[in-house]
Short mmCIF file of C-alpha atoms in Angstrom, two decimals:
data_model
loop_
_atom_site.label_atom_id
_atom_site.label_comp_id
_atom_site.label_asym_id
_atom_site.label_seq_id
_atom_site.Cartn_x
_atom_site.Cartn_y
_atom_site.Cartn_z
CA UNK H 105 120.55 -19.35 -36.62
CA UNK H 106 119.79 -16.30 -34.19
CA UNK H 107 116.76 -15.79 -35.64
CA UNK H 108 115.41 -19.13 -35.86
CA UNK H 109 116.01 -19.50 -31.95
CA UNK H 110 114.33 -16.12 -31.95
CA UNK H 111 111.06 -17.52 -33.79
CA UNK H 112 110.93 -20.74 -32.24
CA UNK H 113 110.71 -19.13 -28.51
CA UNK H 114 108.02 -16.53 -30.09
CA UNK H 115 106.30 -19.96 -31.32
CA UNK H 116 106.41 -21.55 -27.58
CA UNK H 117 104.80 -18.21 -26.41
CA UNK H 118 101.47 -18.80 -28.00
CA UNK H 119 100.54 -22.40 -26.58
CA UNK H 120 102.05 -20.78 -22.84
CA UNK H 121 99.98 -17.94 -23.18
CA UNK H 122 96.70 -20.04 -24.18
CA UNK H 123 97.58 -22.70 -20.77
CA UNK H 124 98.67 -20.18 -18.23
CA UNK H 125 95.44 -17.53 -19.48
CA UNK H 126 93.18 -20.53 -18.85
CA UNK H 127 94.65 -21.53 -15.77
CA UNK H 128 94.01 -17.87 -14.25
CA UNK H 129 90.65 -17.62 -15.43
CA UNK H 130 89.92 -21.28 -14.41
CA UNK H 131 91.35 -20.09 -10.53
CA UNK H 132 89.83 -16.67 -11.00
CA UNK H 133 86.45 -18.80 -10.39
CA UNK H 134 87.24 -21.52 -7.98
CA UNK H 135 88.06 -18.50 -5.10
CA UNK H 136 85.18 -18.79 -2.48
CA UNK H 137 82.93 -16.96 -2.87
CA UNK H 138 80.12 -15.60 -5.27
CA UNK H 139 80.39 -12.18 -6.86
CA UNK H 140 76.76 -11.83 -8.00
CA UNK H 141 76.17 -12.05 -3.88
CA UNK H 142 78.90 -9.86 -3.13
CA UNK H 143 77.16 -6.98 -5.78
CA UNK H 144 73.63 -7.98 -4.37
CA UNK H 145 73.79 -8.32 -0.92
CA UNK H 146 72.96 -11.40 1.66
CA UNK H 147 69.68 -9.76 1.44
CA UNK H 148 68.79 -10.88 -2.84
CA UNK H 149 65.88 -12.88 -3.01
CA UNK H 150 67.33 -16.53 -5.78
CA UNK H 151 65.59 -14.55 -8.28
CA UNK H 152 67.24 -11.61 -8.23
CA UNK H 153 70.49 -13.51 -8.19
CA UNK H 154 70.25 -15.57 -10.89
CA UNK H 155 68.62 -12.77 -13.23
CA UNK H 156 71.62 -11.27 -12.73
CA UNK H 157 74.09 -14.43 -13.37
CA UNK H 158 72.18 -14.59 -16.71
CA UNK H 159 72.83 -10.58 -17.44
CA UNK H 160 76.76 -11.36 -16.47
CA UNK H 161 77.04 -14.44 -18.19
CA UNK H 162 77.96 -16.47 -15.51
CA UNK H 163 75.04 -18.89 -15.64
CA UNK H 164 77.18 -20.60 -18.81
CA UNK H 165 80.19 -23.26 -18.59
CA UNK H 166 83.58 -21.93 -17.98
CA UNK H 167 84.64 -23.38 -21.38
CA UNK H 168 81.87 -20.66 -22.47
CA UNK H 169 82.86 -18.22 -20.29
CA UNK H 170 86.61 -18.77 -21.36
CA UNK H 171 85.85 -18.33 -25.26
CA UNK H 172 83.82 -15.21 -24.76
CA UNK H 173 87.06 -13.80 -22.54
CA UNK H 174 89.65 -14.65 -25.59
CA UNK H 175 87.39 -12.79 -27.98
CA UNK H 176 86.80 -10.33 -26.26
CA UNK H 177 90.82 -10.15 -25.75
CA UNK H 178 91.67 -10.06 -29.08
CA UNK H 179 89.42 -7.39 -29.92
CA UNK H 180 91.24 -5.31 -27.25
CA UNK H 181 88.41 -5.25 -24.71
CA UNK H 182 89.27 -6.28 -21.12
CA UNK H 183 85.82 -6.80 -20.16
CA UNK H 184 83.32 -4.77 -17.18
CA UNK H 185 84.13 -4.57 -14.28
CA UNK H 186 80.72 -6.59 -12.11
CA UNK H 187 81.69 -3.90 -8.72
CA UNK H 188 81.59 -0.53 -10.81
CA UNK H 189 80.38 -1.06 -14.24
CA UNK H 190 83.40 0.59 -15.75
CA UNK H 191 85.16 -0.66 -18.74
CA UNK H 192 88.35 -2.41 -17.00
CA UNK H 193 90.94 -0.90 -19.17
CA UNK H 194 89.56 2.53 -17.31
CA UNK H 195 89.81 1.00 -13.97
CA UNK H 196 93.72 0.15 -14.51
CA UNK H 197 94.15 2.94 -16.84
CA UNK H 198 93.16 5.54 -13.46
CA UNK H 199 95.18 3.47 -11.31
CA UNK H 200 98.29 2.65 -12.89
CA UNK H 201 99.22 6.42 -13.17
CA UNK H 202 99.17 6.32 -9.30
CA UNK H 203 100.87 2.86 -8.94
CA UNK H 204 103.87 4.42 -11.58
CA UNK H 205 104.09 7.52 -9.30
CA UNK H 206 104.67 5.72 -5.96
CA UNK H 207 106.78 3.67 -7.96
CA UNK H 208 109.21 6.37 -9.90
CA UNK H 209 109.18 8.28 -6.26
CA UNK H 210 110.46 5.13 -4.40
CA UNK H 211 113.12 4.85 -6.78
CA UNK H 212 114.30 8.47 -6.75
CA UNK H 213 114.44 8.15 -3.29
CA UNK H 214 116.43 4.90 -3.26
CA UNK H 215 118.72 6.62 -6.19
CA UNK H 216 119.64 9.71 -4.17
CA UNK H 217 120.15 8.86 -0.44
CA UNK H 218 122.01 5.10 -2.49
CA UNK H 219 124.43 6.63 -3.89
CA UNK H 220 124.83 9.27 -1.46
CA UNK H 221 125.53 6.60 1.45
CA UNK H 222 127.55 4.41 -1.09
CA UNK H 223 129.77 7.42 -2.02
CA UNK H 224 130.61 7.98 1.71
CA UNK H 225 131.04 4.40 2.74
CA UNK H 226 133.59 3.90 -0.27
CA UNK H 227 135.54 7.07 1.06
CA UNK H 228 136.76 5.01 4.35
CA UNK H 229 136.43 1.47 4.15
CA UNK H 230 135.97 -0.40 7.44
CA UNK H 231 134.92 2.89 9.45
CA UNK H 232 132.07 3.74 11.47
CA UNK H 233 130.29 5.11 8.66
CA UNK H 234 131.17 1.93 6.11
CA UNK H 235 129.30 0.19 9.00
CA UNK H 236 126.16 2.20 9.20
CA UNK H 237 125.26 1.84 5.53
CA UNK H 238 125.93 -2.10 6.00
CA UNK H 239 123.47 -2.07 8.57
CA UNK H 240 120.93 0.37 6.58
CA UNK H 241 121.47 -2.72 3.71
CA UNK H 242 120.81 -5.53 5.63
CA UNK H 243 118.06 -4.17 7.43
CA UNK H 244 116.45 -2.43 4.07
CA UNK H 245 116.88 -6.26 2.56
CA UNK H 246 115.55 -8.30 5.75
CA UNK H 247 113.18 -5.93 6.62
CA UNK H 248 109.48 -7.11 5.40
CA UNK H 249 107.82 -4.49 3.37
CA UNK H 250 104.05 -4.80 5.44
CA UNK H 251 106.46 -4.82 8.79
CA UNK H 252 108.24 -1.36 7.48
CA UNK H 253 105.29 0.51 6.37
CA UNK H 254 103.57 -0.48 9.40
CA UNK H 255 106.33 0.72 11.79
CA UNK H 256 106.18 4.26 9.32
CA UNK H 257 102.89 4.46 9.97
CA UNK H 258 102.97 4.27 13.92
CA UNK H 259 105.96 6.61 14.45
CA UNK H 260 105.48 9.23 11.44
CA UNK H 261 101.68 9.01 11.22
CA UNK H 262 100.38 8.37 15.11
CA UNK H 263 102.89 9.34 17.64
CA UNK H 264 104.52 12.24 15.56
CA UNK H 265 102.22 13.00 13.47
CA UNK H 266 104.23 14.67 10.82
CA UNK H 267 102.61 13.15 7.44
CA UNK H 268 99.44 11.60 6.78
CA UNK H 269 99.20 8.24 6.44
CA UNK H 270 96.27 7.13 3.75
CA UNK H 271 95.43 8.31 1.06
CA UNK H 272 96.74 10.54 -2.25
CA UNK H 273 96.61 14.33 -3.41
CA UNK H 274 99.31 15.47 -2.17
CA UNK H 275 103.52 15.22 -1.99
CA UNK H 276 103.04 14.49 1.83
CA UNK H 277 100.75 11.88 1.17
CA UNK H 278 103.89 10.21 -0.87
CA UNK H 279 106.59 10.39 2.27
CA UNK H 280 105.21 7.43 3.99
CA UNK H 281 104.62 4.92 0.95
CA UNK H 282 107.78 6.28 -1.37
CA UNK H 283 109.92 5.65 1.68
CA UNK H 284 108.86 2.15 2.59
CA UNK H 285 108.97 1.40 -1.19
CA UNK H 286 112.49 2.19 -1.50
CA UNK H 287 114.23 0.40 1.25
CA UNK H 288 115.33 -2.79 -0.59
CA UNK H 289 116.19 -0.81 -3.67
CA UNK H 290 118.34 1.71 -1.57
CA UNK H 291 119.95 -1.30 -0.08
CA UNK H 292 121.24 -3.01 -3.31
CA UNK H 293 122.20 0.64 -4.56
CA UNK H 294 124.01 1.17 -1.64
CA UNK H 295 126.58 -1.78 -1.83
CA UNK H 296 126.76 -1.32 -5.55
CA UNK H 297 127.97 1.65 -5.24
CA UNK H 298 130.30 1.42 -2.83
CA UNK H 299 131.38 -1.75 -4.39
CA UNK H 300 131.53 -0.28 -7.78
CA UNK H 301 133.18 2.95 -6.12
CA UNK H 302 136.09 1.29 -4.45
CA UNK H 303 136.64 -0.80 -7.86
CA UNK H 304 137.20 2.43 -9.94
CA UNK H 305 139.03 4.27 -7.67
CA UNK H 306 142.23 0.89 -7.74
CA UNK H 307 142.30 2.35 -11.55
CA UNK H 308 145.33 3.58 -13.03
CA UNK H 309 143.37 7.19 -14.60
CA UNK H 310 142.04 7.58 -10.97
CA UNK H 311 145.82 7.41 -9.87
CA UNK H 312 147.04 9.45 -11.96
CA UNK H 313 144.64 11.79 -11.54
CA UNK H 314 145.45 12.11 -7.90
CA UNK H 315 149.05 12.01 -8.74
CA UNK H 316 148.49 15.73 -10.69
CA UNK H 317 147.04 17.09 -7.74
CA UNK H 318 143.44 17.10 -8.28
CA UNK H 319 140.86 17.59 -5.74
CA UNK H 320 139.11 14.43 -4.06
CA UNK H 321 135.63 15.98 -5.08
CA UNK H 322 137.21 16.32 -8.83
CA UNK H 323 138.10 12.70 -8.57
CA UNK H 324 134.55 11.53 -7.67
CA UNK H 325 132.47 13.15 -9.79
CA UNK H 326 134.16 13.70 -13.02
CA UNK H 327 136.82 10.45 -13.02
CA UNK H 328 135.07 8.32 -10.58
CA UNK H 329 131.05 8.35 -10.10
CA UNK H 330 130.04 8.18 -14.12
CA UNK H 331 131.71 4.96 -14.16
CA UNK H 332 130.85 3.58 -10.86
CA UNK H 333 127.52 4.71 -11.19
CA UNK H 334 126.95 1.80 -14.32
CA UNK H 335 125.75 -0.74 -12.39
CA UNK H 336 123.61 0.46 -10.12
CA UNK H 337 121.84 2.62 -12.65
CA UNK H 338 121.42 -0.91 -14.49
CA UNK H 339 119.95 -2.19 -10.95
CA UNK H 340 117.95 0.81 -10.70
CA UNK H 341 116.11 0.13 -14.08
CA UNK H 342 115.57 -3.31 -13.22
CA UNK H 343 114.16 -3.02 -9.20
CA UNK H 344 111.82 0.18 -11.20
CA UNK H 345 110.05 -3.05 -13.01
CA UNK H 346 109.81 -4.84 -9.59
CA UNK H 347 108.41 -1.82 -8.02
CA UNK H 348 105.71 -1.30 -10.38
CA UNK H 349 104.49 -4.89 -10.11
CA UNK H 350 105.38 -5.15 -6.41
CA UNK H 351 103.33 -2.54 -4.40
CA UNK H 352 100.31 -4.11 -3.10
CA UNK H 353 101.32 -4.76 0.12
CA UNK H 354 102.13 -0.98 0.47
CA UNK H 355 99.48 0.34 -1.43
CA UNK H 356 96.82 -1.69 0.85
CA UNK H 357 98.64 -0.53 4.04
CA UNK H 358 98.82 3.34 2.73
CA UNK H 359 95.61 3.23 1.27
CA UNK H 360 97.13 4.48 -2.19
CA UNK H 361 94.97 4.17 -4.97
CA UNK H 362 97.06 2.37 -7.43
CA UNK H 363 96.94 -1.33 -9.08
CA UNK H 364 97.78 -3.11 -5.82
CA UNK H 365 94.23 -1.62 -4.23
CA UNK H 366 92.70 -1.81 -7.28
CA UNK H 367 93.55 -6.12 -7.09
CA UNK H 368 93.07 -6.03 -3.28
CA UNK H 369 89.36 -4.62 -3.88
CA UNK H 370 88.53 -6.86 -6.89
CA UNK H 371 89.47 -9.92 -4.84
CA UNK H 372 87.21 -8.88 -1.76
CA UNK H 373 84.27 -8.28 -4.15
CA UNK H 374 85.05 -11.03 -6.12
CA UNK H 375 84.79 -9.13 -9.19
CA UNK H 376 86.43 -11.73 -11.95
CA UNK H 377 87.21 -9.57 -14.57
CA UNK H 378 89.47 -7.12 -12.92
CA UNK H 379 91.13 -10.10 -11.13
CA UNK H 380 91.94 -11.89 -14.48
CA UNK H 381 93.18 -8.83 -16.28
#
């Protein structure tokens, strides 16, 4: 029975994958502008541009254009890139690594000062300091990313100047964008913890732990915090997915050279295989 279900939503993958493929590549080409311009200049003589629309293949019909891209797929090859000439599954192989790095050091960051903050606000619920990591929550999930980095960039970058604020190569180059990537993770860690925290510590072992006389710092970390620490590890794994696939805004506004630049750029050249990869 399981793995009927199983096969028949494998089955309703194919035609979805066939509808939403042609969808993108059909959108892909109705975006203003031309890319054969955008490589050539305002200055290419009708000539020269459609010479080249015939090298591309872009002087056939989409329906053309559309079988040529599923072949192509199949056989594992993403297509050119029309900007740089480079096989596409270089250009993304280059920039995920960088895009995976911001990502993994956004979540690290987010993991530590998380649990950190929700391991002190579950010590004394309702004080000051159970209110200053409900704050840091709601204003790590209100905040807007683009709003965040922006405000990093002003006050770390221009007025203090204590990291640089474009660019890659080294771990200050990082600060900026891990920082701004991390807030609405470290938010939801935050209250998980503490949530999680405050659950485990109403438990009868936890009690009776205390009751033999051991240590508060014994009761966190070897009664308390491996248990607590369940769901937002769980969290953690999922907002590491969202991350990865969630960074342009911050990669644009940090200049970081990772997938979310590496769209950004393809879109303002208008160069249609990137895009539709």
């Amino acid at each position: 029975m399981i793995l009927r279900y199983i096969g028949r939503r494998l089955l309703y993958l194919i035609p979805t994958f066939f509808l939403l493929s042609f969808i993108v590549f059909t959108l892909v080409r109705v975006i203003p502008g031309d890319p054969v311009m955008a490589i050539a200049g305002p200055d290419a003589t009708p000539e020269v541009l459609q010479e080249m629309r015939e090298a591309l293949g872009l002087d056939r019909p989409v329906a053309n254009q559309y079988l040529v891209y599923l072949k192509g797929l199949f056989k594992g090859d993403l297509g050119t890139s029309l900007r740089t000439h480079q096989p596409v599954w270089i250009e993304i192989g280059h920039r995920f690594s960088s895009t995976v790095e911001l990502a993994a050091a956004g979540m690290m960051v987010s993991l530590f000062v998380g649990i950190t903050l929700g391991v002190l606000a579950a010590l004394r619920p309702g004080n000051w300091l159970d209110a200053f990591t409900r704050l840091i929550s709601l204003l790590g999930v209100s905040s807007p990313t683009f709003w965040t980095g922006l405000l990093f960039v002003l006050a770390f970058g221009y007025y203090w100047r204590l990291f640089p604020i474009a660019g890659s190569g080294t771990i200050w180059h990082l600060v900026l964008p891990a920082a701004t990537v991390s807030l609405t993770s470290l938010a939801f860690i935050t209250r998980l913890t503490r949530a999680s925290l405050i659950e485990v510590f109403s438990q009868d072992y936890v009690q009776t732990a205390r009751a033999k006389g051991a240590s508060p710092v014994r009761i966190i970390i070897h009664h308390s915090l491996q248990n607590a620490l369940i769901a937002p590890l769980t969290v953690a794994g999922l907002e590491f997915g969202r991350l990865v696939s969630g960074v342009i805004v911050i990669e644009t506004i940090f200049a970081w050279p990772g997938i979310g630049k590496l769209l950004i750029e393809a879109i303002q050249f208008r160069d249609w295989p990137v895009i539709q990869r």
